[in-house]
Each structure stands twice: as structure tokens, then as C-alpha cells.
Coordinates of C-alpha atoms and ligand atoms in Angstrom, one line a residue:
X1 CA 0.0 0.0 0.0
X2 CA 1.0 3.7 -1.0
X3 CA 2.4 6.1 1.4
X4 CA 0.3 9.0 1.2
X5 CA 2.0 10.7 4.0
X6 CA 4.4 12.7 1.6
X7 CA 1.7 14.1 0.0
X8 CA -0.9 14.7 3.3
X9 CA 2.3 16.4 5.2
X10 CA 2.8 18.9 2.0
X11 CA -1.3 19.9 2.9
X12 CA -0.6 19.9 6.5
X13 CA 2.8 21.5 6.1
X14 CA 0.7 24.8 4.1
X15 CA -1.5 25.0 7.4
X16 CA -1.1 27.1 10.7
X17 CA 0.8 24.3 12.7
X18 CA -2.6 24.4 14.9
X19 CA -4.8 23.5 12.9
X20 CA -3.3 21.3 10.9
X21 CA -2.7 19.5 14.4
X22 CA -6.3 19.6 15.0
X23 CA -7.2 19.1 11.4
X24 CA -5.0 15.7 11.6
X25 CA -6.7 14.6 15.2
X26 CA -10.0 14.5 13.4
X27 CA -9.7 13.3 9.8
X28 CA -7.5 10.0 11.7
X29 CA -10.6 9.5 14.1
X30 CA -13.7 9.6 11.2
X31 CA -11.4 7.8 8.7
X32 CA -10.8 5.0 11.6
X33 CA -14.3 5.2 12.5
X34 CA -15.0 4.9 8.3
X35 CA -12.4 2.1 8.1
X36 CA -10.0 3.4 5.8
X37 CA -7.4 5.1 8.0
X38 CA -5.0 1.6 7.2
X39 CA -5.5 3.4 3.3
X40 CA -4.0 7.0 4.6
X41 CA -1.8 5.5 7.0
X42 CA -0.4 2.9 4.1
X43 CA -0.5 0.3 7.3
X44 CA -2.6 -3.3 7.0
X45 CA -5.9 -3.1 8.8
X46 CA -6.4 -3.9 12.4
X47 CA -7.9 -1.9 14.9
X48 CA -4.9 -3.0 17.2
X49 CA -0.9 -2.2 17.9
X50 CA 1.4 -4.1 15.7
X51 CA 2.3 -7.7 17.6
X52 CA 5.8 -7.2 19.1
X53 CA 5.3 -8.4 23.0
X54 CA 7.4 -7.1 26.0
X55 CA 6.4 -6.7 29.4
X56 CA 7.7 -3.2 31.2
X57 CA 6.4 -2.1 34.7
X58 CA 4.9 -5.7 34.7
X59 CA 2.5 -4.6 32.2
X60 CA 1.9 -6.5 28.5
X61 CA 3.8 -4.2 25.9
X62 CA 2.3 -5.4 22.6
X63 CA 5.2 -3.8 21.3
X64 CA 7.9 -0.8 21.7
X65 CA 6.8 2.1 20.3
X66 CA 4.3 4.3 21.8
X67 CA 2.8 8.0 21.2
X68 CA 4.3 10.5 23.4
X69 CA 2.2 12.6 25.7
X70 CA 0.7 16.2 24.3
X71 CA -0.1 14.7 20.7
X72 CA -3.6 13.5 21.9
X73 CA -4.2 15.4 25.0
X74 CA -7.7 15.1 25.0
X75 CA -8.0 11.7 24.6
X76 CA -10.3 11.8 21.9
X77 CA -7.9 9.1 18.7
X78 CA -6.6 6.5 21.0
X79 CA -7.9 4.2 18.9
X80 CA -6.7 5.3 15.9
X81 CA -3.6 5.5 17.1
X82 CA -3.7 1.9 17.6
X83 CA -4.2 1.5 13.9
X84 CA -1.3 3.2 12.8
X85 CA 1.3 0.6 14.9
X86 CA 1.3 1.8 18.4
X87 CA 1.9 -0.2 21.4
X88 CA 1.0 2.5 23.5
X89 CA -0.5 6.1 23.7
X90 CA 0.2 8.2 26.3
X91 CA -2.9 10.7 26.3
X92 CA -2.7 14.2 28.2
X93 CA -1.1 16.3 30.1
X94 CA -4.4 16.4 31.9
X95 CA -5.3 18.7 34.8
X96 CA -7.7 18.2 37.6
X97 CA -9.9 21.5 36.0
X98 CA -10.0 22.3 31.9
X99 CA -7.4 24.9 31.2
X100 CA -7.2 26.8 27.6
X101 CA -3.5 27.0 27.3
X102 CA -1.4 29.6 26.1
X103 CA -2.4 32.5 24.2
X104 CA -1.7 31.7 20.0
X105 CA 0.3 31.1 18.3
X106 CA 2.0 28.5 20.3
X107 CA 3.0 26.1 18.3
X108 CA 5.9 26.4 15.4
X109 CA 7.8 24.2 12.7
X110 CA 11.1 24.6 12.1
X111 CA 11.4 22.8 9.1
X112 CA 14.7 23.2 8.1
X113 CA 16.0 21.4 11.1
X114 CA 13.3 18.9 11.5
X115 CA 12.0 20.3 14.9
X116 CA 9.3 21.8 16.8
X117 CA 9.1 24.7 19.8
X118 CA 5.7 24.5 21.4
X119 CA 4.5 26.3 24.5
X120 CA 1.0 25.5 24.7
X121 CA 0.7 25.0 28.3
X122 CA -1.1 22.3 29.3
X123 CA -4.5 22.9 26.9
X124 CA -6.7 20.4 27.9
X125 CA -10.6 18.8 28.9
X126 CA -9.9 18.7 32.3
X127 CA -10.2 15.0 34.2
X128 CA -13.7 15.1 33.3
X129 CA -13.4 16.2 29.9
X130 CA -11.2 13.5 29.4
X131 CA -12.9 10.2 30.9
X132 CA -16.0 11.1 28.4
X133 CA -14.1 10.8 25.2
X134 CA -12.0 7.9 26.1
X135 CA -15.9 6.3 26.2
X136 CA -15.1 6.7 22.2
X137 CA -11.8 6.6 21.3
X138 CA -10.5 3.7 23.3
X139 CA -13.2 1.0 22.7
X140 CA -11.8 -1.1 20.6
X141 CA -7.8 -0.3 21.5
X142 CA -6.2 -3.2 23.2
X143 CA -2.7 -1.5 23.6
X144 CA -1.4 0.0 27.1
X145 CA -3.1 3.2 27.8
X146 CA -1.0 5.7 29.6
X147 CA -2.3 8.7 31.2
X148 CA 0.3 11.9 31.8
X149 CA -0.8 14.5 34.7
X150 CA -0.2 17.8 35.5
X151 CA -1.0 20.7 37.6
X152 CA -3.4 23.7 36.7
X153 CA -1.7 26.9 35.5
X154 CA -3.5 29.0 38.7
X155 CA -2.5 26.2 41.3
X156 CA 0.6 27.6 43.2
X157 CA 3.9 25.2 43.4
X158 CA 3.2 24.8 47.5
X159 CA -0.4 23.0 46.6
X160 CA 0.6 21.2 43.5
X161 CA 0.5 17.6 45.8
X162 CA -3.2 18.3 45.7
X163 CA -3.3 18.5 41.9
X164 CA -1.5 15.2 41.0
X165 CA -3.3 13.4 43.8
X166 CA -6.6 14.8 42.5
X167 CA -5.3 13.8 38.9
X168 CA -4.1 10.2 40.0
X169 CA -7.4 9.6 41.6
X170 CA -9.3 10.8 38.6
X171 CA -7.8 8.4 36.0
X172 CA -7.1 5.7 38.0
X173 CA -9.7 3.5 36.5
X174 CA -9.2 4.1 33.1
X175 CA -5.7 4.4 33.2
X176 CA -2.7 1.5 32.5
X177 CA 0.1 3.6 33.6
X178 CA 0.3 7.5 35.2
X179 CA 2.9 9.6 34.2
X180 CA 3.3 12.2 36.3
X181 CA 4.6 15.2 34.3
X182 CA 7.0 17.8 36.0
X183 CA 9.1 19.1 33.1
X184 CA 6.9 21.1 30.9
X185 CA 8.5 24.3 30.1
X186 CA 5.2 26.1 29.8
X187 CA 3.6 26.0 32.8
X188 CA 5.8 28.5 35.0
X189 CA 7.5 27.1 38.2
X190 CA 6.7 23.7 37.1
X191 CA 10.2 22.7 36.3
X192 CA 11.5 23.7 39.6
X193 CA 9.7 20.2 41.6
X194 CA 12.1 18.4 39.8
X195 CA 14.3 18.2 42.7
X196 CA 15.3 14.9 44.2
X197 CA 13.2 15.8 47.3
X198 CA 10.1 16.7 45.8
X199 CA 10.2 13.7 44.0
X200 CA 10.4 11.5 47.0
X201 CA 7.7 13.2 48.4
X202 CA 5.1 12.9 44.9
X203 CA 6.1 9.3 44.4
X204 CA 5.5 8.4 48.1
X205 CA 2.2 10.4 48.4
X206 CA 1.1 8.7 45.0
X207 CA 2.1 5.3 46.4
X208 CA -0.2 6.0 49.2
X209 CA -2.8 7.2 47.1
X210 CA -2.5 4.0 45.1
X211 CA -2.5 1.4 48.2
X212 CA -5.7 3.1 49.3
X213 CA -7.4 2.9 45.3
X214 CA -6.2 -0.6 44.6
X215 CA -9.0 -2.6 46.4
X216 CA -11.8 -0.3 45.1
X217 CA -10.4 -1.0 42.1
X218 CA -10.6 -4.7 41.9
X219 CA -6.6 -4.7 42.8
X220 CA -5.8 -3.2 39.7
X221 CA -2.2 -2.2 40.6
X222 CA -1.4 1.3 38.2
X223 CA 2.6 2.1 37.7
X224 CA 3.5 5.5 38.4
X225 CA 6.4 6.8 36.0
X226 CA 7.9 10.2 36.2
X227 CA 8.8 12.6 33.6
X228 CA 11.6 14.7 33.3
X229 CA 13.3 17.3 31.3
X230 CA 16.7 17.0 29.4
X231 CA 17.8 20.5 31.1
X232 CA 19.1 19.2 34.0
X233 CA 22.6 19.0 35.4
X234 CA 24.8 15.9 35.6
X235 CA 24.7 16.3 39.4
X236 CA 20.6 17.1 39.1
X237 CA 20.5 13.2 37.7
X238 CA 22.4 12.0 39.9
X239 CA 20.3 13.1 42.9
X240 CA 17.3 12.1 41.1
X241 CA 18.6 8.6 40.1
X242 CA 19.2 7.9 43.7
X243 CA 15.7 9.3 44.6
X244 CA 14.2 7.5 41.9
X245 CA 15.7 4.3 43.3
X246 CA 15.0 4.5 46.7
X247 CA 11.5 5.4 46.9
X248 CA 11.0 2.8 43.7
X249 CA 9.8 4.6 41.3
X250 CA 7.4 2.2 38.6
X251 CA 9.2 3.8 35.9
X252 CA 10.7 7.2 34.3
X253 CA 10.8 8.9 31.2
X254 CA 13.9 10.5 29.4
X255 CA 12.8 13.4 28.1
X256 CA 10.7 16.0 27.5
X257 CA 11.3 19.4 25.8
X258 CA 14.4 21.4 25.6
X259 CA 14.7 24.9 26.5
X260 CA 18.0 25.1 25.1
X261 CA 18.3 26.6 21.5
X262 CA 22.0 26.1 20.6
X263 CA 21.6 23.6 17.5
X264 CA 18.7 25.8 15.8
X265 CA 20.4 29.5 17.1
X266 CA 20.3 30.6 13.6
X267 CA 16.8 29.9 12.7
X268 CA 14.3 33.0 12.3
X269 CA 12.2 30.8 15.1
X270 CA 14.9 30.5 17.6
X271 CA 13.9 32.4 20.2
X272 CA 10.2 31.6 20.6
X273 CA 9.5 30.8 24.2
X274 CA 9.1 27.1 25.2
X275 CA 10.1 23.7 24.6
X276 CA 12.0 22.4 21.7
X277 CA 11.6 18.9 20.4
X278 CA 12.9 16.9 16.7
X279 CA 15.8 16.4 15.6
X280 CA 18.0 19.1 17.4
X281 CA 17.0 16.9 20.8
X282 CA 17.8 13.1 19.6
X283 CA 21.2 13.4 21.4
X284 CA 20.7 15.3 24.5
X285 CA 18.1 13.3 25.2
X286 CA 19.9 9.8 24.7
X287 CA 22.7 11.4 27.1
X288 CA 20.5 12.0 29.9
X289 CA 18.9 8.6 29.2
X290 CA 22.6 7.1 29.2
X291 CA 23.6 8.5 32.3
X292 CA 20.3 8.0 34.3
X293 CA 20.7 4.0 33.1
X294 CA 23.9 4.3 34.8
X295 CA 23.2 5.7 38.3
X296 CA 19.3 4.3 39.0
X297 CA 18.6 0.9 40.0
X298 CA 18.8 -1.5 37.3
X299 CA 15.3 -2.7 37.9
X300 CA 13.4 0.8 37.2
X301 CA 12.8 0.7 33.6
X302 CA 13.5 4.1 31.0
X303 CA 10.6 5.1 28.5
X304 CA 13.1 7.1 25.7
X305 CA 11.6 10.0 24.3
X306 CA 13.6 12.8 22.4
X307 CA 14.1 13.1 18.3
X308 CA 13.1 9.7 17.7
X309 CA 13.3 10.1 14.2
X310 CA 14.2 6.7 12.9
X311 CA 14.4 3.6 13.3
X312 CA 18.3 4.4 14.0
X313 CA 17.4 7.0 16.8
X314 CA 15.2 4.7 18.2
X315 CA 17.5 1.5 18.6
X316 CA 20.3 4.3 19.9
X317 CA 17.8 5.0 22.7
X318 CA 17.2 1.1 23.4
X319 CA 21.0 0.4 22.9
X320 CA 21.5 3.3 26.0
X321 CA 19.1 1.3 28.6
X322 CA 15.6 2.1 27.1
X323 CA 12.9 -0.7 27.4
X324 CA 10.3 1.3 25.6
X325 CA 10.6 4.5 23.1
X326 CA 8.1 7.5 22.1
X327 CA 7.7 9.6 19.1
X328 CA 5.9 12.7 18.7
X329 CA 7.8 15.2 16.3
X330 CA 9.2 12.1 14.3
X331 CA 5.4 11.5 13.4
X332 CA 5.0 15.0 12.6
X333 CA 8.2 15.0 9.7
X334 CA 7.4 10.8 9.0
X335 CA 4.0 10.0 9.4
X336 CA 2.7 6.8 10.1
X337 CA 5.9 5.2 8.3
X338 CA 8.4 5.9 11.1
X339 CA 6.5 3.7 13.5
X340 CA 6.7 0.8 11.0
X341 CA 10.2 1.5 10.3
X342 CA 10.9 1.6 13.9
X343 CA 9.3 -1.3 14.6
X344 CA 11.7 -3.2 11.7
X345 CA 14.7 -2.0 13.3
X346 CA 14.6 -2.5 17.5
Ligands
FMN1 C1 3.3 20.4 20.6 C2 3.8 19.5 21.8 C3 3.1 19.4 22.9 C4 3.5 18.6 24.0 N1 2.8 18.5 25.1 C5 3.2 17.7 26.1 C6 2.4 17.5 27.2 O1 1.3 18.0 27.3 N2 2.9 16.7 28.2 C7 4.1 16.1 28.1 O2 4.5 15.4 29.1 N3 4.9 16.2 27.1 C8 4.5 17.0 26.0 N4 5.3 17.2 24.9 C9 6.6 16.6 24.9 C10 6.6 15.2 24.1 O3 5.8 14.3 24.8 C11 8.0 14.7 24.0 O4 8.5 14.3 25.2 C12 9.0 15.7 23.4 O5 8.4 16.4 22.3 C13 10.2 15.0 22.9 O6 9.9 14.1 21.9 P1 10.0 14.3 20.3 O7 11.4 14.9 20.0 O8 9.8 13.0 19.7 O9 8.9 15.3 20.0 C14 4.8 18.0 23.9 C15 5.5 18.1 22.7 C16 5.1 18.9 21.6 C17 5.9 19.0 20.4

């Protein structure tokens, strides 16, 4: 089958990057709901993730590659997701109320170096908002369903325990995995309770927010990964391996956004505010991944996210101590194509 990706990215590419975004979110759902996403996608049908089985955070991988968090933040194409190769989808940031983001624009291309600064700040449904159009979009998606958490813009730093607790509590049921996200460059102050302290506190109060959900949840036991930005110091990691490893973490992911702009410095885009992501990031990213591996317990597993833009980037994240990878700008420059190429080569 055709790849038609070439061709819908040129159309996409000729958009405002937000709505093509939104554009995209809603022709993948009506053409899975319509049955012919497999034709735009170029992928074989099945409503489900490509068979590739690994179990991470003693949950069934059904394979390695999964969406990163803020492509679907609504939850509203998990399932077609699922079509296009995915193992997993990691759906949000979500915050306890519905937030609308940063003022636009907010999102930017920079094409030329195969990369993306966004600082959208947490636009999303709210908890709420999101549970209803999972109802939809997850009914016939048998990969693992992560859910990534956040605070609200107006909630000050000192309360943000509530906010994840409320979060974690929220999604518990519908969720495989939380991720709870504390290295978004958009929403100020945020990046600052990524210090090894803080973290021991979030990942004991969400332990004990877990022990008291599991039995009204049938004993469904729900991993809690943390994620966390690729601007941090060599010491910064160190401190947070050891934290990681001590209050036993489920899981963490290397990394989100960069706020460093050295490798696009040149580029008329350059010094938009927020994070940037692509191709300018696949390094960094495996570094911090590399040296995390290196100083946390063996036994707490690394999700790899960061300019996975082939299948190359992707087995260079696995080859550094990754058990799973994500893609989000990969998908933006690939399409659909990167996850089967990806899949061919880890
Ligand atoms: C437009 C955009 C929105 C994002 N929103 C979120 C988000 O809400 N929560 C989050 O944890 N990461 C978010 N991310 C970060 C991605 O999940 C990913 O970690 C990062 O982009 C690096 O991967 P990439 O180089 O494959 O894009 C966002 C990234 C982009 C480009």
C-alpha cells in the first residue's frame, strides 16, 4: 500500500501548525471510524498495535513504540492510534480542572531542522473532559493506555501535591500507567519540583494514594512513571537517580522538551519561548537517558523520548538502557511510516 504521508504532510505543512494539528486529530478518528485510516496510514488493517510483545512495569507491551504525551491530549484518537502501529498512547497532560492554554500562536515548525518549539501550556478537557471521550476513542484499542498529569496553571507550586493526587485519583480506573509530568517548560515554576526531594515526596504520596485505590479498584495495581526534562545537570540526575531508586519509582521517562536553543540559534524561530523537540533533541536526550541508566537501579525501567526520528534513533535510545521509546515530532516529519520503520529495526 502507498504512502500517502508525503503528499498529506505537503497539505498539512501549508496550514497554521494548529490547525493542521487539530485538522490531523479529526480526519484519523472519522477515517478509523469509516475504516479506511489503514489506506492514509499505508498500514494493514487492524484496529490494534502491531504484535511485538514485551512486558515493562509488569504490564503487557504489545510492542515498543508508543505515542508521546501532548499529541492526543484530549484523549479523543486513542484508537486510531492503535491503527497506525502503536503499542502504547500516552494521552494528556491532563489537569484536575480544563485549562485553555497559552495564548496563540504556540505552536511552530522549524522545518529546516526537522524540529518543533511548542508552548502551549497544558491545553486540555480537564479530568472530566477526558474520561468522556475515552468512552469513544479507546473501545476497541487493546494496547497499554498511559495517562500523563499535570497541575493547573492557577494552582501555586506549594499546593501542587493536591493536583496530582486529584489527577491520579481521577484516572485511575481508566488508566494502565500514570505519568506524572513535572518538566513542561510552559507552565511556569513547574520545572522547579524536579528536585530529588520533591520527588520522594510525589512518588511516596502517589504510592499512598495507590495502596488506598487498589482494592476499590478490583486490585488493579497502576505504575507511576515520572517525567523529566533534558535540562538538568549531571549532578541534578544523579540526585534524582538515587531518589528514583530509593522510593521505587514504577518507571521514568527521558525526556521531554528542551529549553535550550544552541543547535537551531540561527533559525528565524529561535527564540520563541518554550520547549524544543525533533531532531536538534535526539542526542541530549539519549545522554541524559545514558547516564540516568547508569546511576538508577537497574530494575526501574527508562521510557526514551527525544528526536526519535528513525528507526536508527530509536534503537540508539534502546541500545542506551531504554525498554520502551516514544515519538511525537518524528510523526509530525514521518508520518505513520516511522512507527513501522521503527518497529523493523529495534
Ligand atoms: C506540541 C507539543 C506538545 C507537547 N505536550 C506535552 C504534554 O502535554 N505533556 C508532556 O509530558 N509532554 C508534552 N510534549 C513533549 C513530548 O511528549 C515529547 O516528550 C517531546 O516532544 C520530545 O519528543 P520528540 O522529540 O519525539 O517530539 C509535547 C511536545 C510537543 C511537540
Amino acid at each position: 500500500m502507498p504512502d500517502l504521508y508525503p503528499l498529506a504532510r505537503k497539505l498539512l505543512f501549508a496550514m497554521d501548525a494548529e490547525k493542521a494539528h487539530h485538522a490531523t486529530l479529526s480526519m484519523m478518528s472519522t477515517a478509523k471510524n469509516c475504516g479506511f485510516l489503514p489506506f492514509v496510514t499505508g498500514s494493514s488493517y487492524s484496529p490494534n498495535p502491531v504484535e511485538s510483545p514485551i512486558e515493562v512495569m509488569g504490564l503487557k507491551f504489545p510492542n515498543r513504540v508508543g505515542l508521546a504525551a501532548g499529541l492526543d491530549k484530549a484523549g479523543t484518537a486513542v484508537g486510531a492510534f492503535g491503527v497506525v502501529g502503536f503499542g502504547h498512547v500516552e494521552i494528556g497532560t491532563v489537569t484536575p480542572r480544563p485549562q485553555p492554554g497559552n495564548d496563540k500562536p504556540r505552536l511552530f515548525r522549524l522545518k529546516e531542522h526537522h524540529a518543533i518549539i511548542n508552548r502551549m501550556g497544558f491545553n486540555n478537557p480537564g479530568i472530566d473532559g477526558m474520561l468522556k471521550n475515552l468512552e469513544q476513542s479507546k473501545q476497541d484499542f487493546s494496547g497499554i493506555l498511559g495517562i500523563n498529569i499535570g497541575k493547573n496553571k492557577d494552582t501555586p507550586n506549594e499546593d501542587y501535591l493536591n493536583d496530582y493526587l486529584a489527577c491520579f485519583e481521577g484516572v485511575y480506573g481508566a488508566a494502565d500507567y500514570v505519568t506524572a509530568n513535572l518538566s513542561s517548560p510552559n507552565t511556569a515554576g513547574l520545572r522547579d519540583l524536579q528536585s530529588a526531594d520533591t520527588c520522594r515526596e510525589l512518588i511516596t504520596r502517589l504510592q499512598q494514594k495507590r495502596d488506598e485505590l487498589e482494592p476499590e479498584h478490583g486490585n488493579k495495581h497502576v505504575p507511576i512513571v515520572i517525567k523529566i526534562a533534558p535540562d538538568l545537570s549531571e549532578d541534578a540526575i544523579k540526585g534524582l537517580a538515587a531518589a528514583f531508586s530509593e522510593s521505587k519509582v514504577d518507571g521514568v521517562i527521558t525526556t521531554n522538551t528542551t529549553i535550550d536553543r544552541e543547535a537551531v540559534s540561527v533559525h528565524e524561530l529561535a527564540s520563541e519561548a518554550g520547549g524544543l523537540s525533533g531532531a536538534p533533541l535526539t542526542a541530549k536526550a539519549t545522554e541524559i537517558l545514558a547516564l540516568l541508566r547508569s546511576e538508577m537501579d537497574p530494575n526501574i525501567p527508562i521510557i526514551g523520548s527525544g528526536g526519535v526520528m528513525s528507526g536508527t534513533d530509536a534503537k540508539a535510545k534502546i541500545d542506551a538502557g531504554a525498554s520502551l521509546v516514544q515519538v511525537y515530532s518524528g510523526l509530525i516529519y514521518r508520518g505513520p511510516a516511522l512507527v513501522k520503520e521503527i518497529l523493523k529495526t529495534v
